[in-house]
Short mmCIF file of C-alpha atoms and ligand atoms in Angstrom, two decimals:
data_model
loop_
_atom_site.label_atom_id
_atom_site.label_comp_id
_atom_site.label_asym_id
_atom_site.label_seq_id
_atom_site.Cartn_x
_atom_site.Cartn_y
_atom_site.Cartn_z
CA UNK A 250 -10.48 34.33 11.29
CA UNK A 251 -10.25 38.01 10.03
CA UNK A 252 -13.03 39.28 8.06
CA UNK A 253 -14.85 35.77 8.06
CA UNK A 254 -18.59 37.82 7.56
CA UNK A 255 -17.29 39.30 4.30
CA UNK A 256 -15.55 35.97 3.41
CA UNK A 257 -18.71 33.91 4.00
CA UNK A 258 -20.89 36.63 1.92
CA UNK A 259 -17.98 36.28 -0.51
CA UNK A 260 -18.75 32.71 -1.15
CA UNK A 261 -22.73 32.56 -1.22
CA UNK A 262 -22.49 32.83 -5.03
CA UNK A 263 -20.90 30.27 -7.27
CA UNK A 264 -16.95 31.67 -7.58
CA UNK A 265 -14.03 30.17 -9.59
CA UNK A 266 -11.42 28.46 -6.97
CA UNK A 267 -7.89 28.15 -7.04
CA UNK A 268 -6.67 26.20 -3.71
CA UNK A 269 -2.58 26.27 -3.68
CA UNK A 270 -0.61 24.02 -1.20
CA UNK A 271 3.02 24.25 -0.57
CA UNK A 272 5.67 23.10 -2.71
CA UNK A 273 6.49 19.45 -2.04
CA UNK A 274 3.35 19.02 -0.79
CA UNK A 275 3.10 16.49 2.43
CA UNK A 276 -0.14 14.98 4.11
CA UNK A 277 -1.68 18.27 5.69
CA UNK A 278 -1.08 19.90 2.14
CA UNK A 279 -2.94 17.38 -0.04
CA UNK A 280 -5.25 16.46 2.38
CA UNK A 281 -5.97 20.07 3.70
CA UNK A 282 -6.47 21.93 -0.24
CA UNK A 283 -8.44 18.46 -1.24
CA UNK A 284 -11.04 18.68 1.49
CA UNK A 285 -11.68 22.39 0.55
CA UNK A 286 -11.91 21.29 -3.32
CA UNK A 287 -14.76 18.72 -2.22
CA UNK A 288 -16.43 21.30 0.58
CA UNK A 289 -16.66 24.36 -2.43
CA UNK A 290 -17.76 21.88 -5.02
CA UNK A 291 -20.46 20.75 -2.61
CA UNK A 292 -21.43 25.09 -2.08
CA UNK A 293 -21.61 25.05 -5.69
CA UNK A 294 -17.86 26.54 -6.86
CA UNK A 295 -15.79 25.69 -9.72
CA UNK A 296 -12.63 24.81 -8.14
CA UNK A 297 -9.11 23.13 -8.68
CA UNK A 298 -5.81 22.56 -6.76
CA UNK A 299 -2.84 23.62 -7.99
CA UNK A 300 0.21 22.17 -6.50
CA UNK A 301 4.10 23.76 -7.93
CA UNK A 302 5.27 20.04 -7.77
CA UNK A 303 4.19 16.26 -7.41
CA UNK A 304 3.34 14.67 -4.64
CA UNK A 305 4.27 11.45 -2.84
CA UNK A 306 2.91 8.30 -3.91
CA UNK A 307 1.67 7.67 -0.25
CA UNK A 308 -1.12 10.29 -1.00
CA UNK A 309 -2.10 9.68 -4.44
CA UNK A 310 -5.14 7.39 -3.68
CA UNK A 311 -6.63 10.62 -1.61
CA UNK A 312 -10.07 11.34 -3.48
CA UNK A 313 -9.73 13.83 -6.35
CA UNK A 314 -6.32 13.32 -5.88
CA UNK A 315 -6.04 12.69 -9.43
CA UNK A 316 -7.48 15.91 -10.77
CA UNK A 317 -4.68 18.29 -9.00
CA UNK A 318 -2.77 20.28 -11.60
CA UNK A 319 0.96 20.12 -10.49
CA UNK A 320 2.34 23.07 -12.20
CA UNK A 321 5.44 21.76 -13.18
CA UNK A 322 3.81 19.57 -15.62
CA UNK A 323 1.09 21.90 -16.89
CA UNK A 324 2.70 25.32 -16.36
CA UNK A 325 0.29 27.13 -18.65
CA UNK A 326 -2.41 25.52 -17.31
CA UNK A 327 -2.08 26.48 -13.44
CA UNK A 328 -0.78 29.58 -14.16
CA UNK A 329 -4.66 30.38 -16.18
CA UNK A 330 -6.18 28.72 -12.92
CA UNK A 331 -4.80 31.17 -10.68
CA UNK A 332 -5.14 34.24 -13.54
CA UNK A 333 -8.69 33.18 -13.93
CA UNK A 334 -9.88 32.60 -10.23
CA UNK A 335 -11.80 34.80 -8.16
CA UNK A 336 -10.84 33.67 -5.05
CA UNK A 337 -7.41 32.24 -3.85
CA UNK A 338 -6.99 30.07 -0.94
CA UNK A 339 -3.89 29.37 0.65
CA UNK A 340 -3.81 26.42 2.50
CA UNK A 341 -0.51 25.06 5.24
CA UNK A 342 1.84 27.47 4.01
CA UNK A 343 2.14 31.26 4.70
CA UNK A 344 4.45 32.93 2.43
CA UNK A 345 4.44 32.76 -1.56
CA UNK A 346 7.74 32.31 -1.81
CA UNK A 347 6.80 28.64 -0.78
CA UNK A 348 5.31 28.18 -3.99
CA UNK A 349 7.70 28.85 -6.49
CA UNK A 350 7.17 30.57 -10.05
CA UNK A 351 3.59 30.44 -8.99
CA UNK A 352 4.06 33.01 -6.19
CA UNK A 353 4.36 35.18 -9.29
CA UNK A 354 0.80 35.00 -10.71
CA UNK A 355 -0.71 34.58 -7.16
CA UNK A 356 0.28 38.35 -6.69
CA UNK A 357 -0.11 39.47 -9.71
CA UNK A 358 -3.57 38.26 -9.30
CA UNK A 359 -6.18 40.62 -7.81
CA UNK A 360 -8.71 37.97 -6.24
CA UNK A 361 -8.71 38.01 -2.58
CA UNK A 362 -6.48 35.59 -0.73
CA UNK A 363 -7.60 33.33 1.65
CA UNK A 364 -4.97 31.80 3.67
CA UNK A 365 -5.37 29.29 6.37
CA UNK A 366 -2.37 27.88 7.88
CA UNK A 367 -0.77 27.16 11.31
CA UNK A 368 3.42 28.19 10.24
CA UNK A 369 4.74 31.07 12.27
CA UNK A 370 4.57 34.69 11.08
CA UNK A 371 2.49 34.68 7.76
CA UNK A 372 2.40 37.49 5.60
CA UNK A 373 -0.70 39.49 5.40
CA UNK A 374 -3.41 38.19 3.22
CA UNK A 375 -7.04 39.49 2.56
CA UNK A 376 -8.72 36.84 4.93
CA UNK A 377 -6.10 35.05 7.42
CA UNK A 378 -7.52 31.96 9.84
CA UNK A 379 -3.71 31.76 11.48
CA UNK A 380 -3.30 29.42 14.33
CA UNK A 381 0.41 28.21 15.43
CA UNK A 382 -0.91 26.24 18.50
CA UNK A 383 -2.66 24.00 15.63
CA UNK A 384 -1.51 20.56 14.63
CA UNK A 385 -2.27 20.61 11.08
CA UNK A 386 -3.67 22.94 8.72
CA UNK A 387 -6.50 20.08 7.85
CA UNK A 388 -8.24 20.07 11.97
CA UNK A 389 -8.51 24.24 10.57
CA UNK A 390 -10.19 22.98 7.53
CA UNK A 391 -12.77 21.64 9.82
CA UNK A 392 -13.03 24.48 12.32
CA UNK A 393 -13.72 26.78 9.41
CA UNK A 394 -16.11 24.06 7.68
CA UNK A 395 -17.60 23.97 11.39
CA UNK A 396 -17.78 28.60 11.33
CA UNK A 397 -19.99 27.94 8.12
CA UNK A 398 -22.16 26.01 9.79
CA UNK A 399 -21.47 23.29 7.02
CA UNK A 400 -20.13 20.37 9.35
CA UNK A 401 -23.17 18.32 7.89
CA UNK A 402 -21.86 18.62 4.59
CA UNK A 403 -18.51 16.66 5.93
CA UNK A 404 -19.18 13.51 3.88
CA UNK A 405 -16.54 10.16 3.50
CA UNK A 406 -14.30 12.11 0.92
CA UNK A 407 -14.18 14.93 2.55
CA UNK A 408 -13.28 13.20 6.26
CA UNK A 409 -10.77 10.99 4.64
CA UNK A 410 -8.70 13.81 3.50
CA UNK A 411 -8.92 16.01 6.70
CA UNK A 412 -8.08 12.60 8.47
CA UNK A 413 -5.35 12.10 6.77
CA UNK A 414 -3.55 15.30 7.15
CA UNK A 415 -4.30 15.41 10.97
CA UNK A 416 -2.72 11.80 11.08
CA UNK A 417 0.44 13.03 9.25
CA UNK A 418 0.89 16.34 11.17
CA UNK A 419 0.59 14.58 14.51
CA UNK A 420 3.36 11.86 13.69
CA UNK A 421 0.40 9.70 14.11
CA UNK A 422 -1.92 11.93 16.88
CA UNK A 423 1.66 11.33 18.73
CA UNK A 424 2.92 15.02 19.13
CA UNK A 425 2.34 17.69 21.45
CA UNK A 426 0.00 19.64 20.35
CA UNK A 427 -2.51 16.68 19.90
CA UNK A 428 -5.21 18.00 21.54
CA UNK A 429 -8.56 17.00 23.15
CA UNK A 430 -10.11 18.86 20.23
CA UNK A 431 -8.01 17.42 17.84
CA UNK A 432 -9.34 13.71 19.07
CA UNK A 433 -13.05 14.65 19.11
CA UNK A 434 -12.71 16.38 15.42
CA UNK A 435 -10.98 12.85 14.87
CA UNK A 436 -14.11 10.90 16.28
CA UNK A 437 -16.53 13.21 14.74
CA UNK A 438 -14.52 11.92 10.99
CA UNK A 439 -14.39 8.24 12.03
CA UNK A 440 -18.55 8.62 12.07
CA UNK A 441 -18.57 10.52 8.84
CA UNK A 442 -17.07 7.30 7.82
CA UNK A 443 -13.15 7.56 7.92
CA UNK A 444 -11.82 3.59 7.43
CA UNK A 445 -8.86 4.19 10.17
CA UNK A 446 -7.21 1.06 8.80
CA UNK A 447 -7.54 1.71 5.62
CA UNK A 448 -5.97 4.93 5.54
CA UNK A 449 -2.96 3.59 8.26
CA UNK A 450 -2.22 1.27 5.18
CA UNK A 451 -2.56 3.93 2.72
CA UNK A 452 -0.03 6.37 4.01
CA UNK A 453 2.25 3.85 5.71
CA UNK A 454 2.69 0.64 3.74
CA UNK A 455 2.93 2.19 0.21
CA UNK A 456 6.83 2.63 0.44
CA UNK A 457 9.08 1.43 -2.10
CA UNK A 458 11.58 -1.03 -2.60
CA UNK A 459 14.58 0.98 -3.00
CA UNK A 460 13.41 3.21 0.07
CA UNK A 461 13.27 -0.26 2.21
CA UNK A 462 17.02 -1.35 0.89
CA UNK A 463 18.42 1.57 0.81
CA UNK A 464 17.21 1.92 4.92
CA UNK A 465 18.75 -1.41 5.61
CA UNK A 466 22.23 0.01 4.33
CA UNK A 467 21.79 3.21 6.32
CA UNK A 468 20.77 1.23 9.53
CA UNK A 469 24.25 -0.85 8.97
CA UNK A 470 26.45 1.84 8.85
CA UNK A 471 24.41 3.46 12.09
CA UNK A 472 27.61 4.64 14.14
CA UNK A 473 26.49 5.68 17.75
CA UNK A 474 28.55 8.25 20.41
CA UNK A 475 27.08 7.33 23.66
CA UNK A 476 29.35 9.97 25.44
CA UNK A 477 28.36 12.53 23.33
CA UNK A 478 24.13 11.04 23.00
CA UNK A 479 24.95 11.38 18.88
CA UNK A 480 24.38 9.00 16.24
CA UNK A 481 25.03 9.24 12.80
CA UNK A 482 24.82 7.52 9.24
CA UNK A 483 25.31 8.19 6.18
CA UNK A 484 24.44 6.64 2.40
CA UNK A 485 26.92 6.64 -0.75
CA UNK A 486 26.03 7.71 -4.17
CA UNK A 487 26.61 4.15 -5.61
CA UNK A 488 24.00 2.61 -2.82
CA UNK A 489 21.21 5.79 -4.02
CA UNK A 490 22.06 4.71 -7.78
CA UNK A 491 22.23 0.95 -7.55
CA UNK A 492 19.21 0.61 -5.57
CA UNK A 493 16.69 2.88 -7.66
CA UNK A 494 16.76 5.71 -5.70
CA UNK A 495 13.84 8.50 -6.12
CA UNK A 496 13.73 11.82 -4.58
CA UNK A 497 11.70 11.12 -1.03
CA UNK A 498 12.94 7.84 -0.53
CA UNK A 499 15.73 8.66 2.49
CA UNK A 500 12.80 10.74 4.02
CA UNK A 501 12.66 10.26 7.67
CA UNK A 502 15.99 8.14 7.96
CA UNK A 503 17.57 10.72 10.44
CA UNK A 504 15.08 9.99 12.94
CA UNK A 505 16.39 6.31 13.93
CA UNK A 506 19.22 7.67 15.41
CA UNK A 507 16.74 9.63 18.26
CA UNK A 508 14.50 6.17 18.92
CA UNK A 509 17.46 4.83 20.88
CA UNK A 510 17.17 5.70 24.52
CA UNK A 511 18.95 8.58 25.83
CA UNK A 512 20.00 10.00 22.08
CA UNK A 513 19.32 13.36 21.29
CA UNK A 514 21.88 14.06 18.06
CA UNK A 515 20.77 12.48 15.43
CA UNK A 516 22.60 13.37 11.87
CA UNK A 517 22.82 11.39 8.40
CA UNK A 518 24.82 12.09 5.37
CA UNK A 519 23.87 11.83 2.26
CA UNK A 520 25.90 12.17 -1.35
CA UNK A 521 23.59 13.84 -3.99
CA UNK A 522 23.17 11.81 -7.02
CA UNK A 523 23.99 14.43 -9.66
CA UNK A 524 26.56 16.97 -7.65
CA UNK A 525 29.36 16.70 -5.61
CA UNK A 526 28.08 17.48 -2.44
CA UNK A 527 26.66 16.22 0.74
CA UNK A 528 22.82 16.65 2.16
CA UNK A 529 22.85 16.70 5.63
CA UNK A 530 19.77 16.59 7.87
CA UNK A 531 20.25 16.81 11.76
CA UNK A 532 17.64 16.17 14.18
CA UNK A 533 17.54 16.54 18.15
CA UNK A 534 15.57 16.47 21.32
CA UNK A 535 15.45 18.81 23.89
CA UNK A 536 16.87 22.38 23.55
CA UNK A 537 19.80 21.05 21.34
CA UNK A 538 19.58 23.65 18.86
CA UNK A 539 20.46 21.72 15.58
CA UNK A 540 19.62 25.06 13.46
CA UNK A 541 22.27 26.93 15.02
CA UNK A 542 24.92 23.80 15.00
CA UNK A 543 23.78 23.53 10.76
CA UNK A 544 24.52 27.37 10.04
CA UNK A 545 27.79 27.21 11.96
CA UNK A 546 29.37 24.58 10.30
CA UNK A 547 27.14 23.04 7.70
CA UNK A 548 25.84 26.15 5.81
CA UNK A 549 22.61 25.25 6.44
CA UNK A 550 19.59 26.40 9.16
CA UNK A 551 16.36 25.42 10.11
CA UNK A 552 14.39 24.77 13.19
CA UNK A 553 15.98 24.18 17.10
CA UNK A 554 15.20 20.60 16.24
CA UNK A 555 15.44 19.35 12.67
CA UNK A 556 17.78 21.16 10.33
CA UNK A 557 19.45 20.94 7.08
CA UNK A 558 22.74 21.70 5.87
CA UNK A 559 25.49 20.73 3.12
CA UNK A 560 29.48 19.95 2.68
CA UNK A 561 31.54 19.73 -0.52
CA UNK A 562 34.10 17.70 1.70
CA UNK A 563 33.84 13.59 0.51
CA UNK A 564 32.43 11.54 3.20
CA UNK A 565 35.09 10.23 4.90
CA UNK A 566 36.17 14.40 5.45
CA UNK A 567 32.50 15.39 6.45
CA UNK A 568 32.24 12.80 9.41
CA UNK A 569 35.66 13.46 10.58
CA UNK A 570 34.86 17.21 10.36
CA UNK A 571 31.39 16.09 12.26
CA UNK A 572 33.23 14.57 15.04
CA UNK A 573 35.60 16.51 15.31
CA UNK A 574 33.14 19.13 16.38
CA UNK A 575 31.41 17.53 18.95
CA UNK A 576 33.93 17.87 21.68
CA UNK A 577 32.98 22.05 21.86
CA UNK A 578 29.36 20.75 22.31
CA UNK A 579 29.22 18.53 25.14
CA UNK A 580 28.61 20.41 27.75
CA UNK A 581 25.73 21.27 26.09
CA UNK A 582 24.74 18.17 24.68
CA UNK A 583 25.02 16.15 28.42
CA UNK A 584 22.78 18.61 30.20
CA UNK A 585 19.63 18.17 27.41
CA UNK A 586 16.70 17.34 29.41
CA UNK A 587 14.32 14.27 27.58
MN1 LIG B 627 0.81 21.29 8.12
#
């Protein structure tokens, strides 16, 4: 970490907190800026989280998880957090643009900036604890509990939530940059009292309805390609409508189509609810490179592996437009190595 002497000198006296995680904040976000708000209490700091949006409903038992000021319900309020505060952490994102309208007052501001994050090329903050080998933003959170020489003051709250967000950012410790140290942080929480089960059931049986029935229509209309390794699905505006759909609830769909053996194109389609146009996420394996397939013909981009993109064709156009592609890729698409 850069500067971590002045940092640490910075917070031996009790200092007014804001802790910001990215907008639509996920498991290493909530988990990540709520184990800081429980470690500064503890060192005696008035603190809040301020998150631009809500959360999922997956994360809202998380400890304190109750006391985060989402910004777009109390814009006045978050914005006189981060005017007030004299210190500003930044915690698993790297860029303010991430944060919305509140990327405004965080430069305006003149407290120093204290980012800690593991996403490629961050901007340049006051005190930066950048690692992109890292799993999640939350095994950091320990690591710079640990530089403190505070890992005694990791209690049950604060474990929970660093847990939590290493679970999430690992797929479930399942990815590759799961480390040894990543499993001995891990049995260092369970004896601080992390309930393993407990939070399992937490993040992964809290789902809802609609997101269940509106899965078992996507999986029926799963349409696989074997000579071209692609699947594909897609859901209807009337299905999203009729079966309560909220925002989150088609999260993670795309991925089905990659658990089948030998599949490394995996695309779904779905209609927004309010415009007339098509999401489209597209996920592969290997050195596919779904970011530059999205930007070609789907006006969209990403990462070599999971990518986003759009079409103001109807659905039956967009999946014949789809296949019709695929032909010009499968060279490419039979030589990806699994
Ligand atoms: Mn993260």
């Amino acid at each position: 970490m850069t500067n971590f002497d002045a940092l640490k000198e910075l917070l031996s006296s009790p200092k007014k907190i804001a802790i910001l995680p990215h907008k639509n904040p996920d498991g290493d976000a909530i988990g990540s800026t709520l184990a800081m708000y429980h470690y500064l209490q503890k060192l005696n700091h008035t603190c809040n989280v301020v998150a631009p949006n809500d959360f999922p409903k997956f994360l809202k038992w998380m400890p304190a998880a109750k006391d985060i000021v989402i910004a777009d319900y109390q814009a006045k309020r978050a914005e006189a957090i981060i005017h007030q505060a004299d210190i500003i952490f930044i915690l698993d994102f790297n860029t303010v643009t991430r944060i919305d309208e509140l990327g405004h007052w965080v430069e305006k501001s003149h407290a120093p900036k204290v980012l800690i994050d593991h996403h490629r090329e961050p901007d340049t903050f006051d005190f930066m604890y950048s690692d992109i080998e890292m799993p999640a933003t939350c095994q950091m959170v320990y690591n710079f509990i640990e530089k403190m020489g505070n890992l005694e003051m990791i209690d049950k709250d604060i474990a929970q939530c660093i847990y939590t967000g290493m679970m999430t950012d690992t797929g479930g410790f399942r990815f590759r940059n799961t480390s040894a140290s990543t499993h001995r942080i891990v049995a260092n929480l369970i004896d601080k009292g992390v309930e393993v089960d407990k939070v399992t059931s937490y993040v992964n049986d809290s789902q809802s309805e609609a997101r269940l029935k509106l899965l078992s229509l996507t999986l029926n209309n799963l349409t696989f390609i074997p000579e071209y390794r692609t699947a594909f699905m897609f859901l209807k505006r009337e299905d999203l409508l009729q079966n309560g759909f909220q925002k989150g609830d088609t999260e993670g769909f795309v991925n089905y189509g990659l658990s089948v053996e030998n599949y490394i194109f995996s695309v779904i389609f779905i209609e927004d609810t309010v415009h007339n146009f098509i999401k489209i996420s597209l996920r592969s394996k290997g050195d596919f490179d779904v970011n530059e397939f999205s930007r070609k013909h789907f006006n969209g981009g990403g990462h070599m592996n999971a990518a986003g993109g759009r079409s103001d064709l109807d659905m039956e156009k967009t999946i014949e437009y789809f296949k019709s592609l695929l032909p010009q890729y499968q060279d490419k698409i039979v030589k990806v190595e699994i």
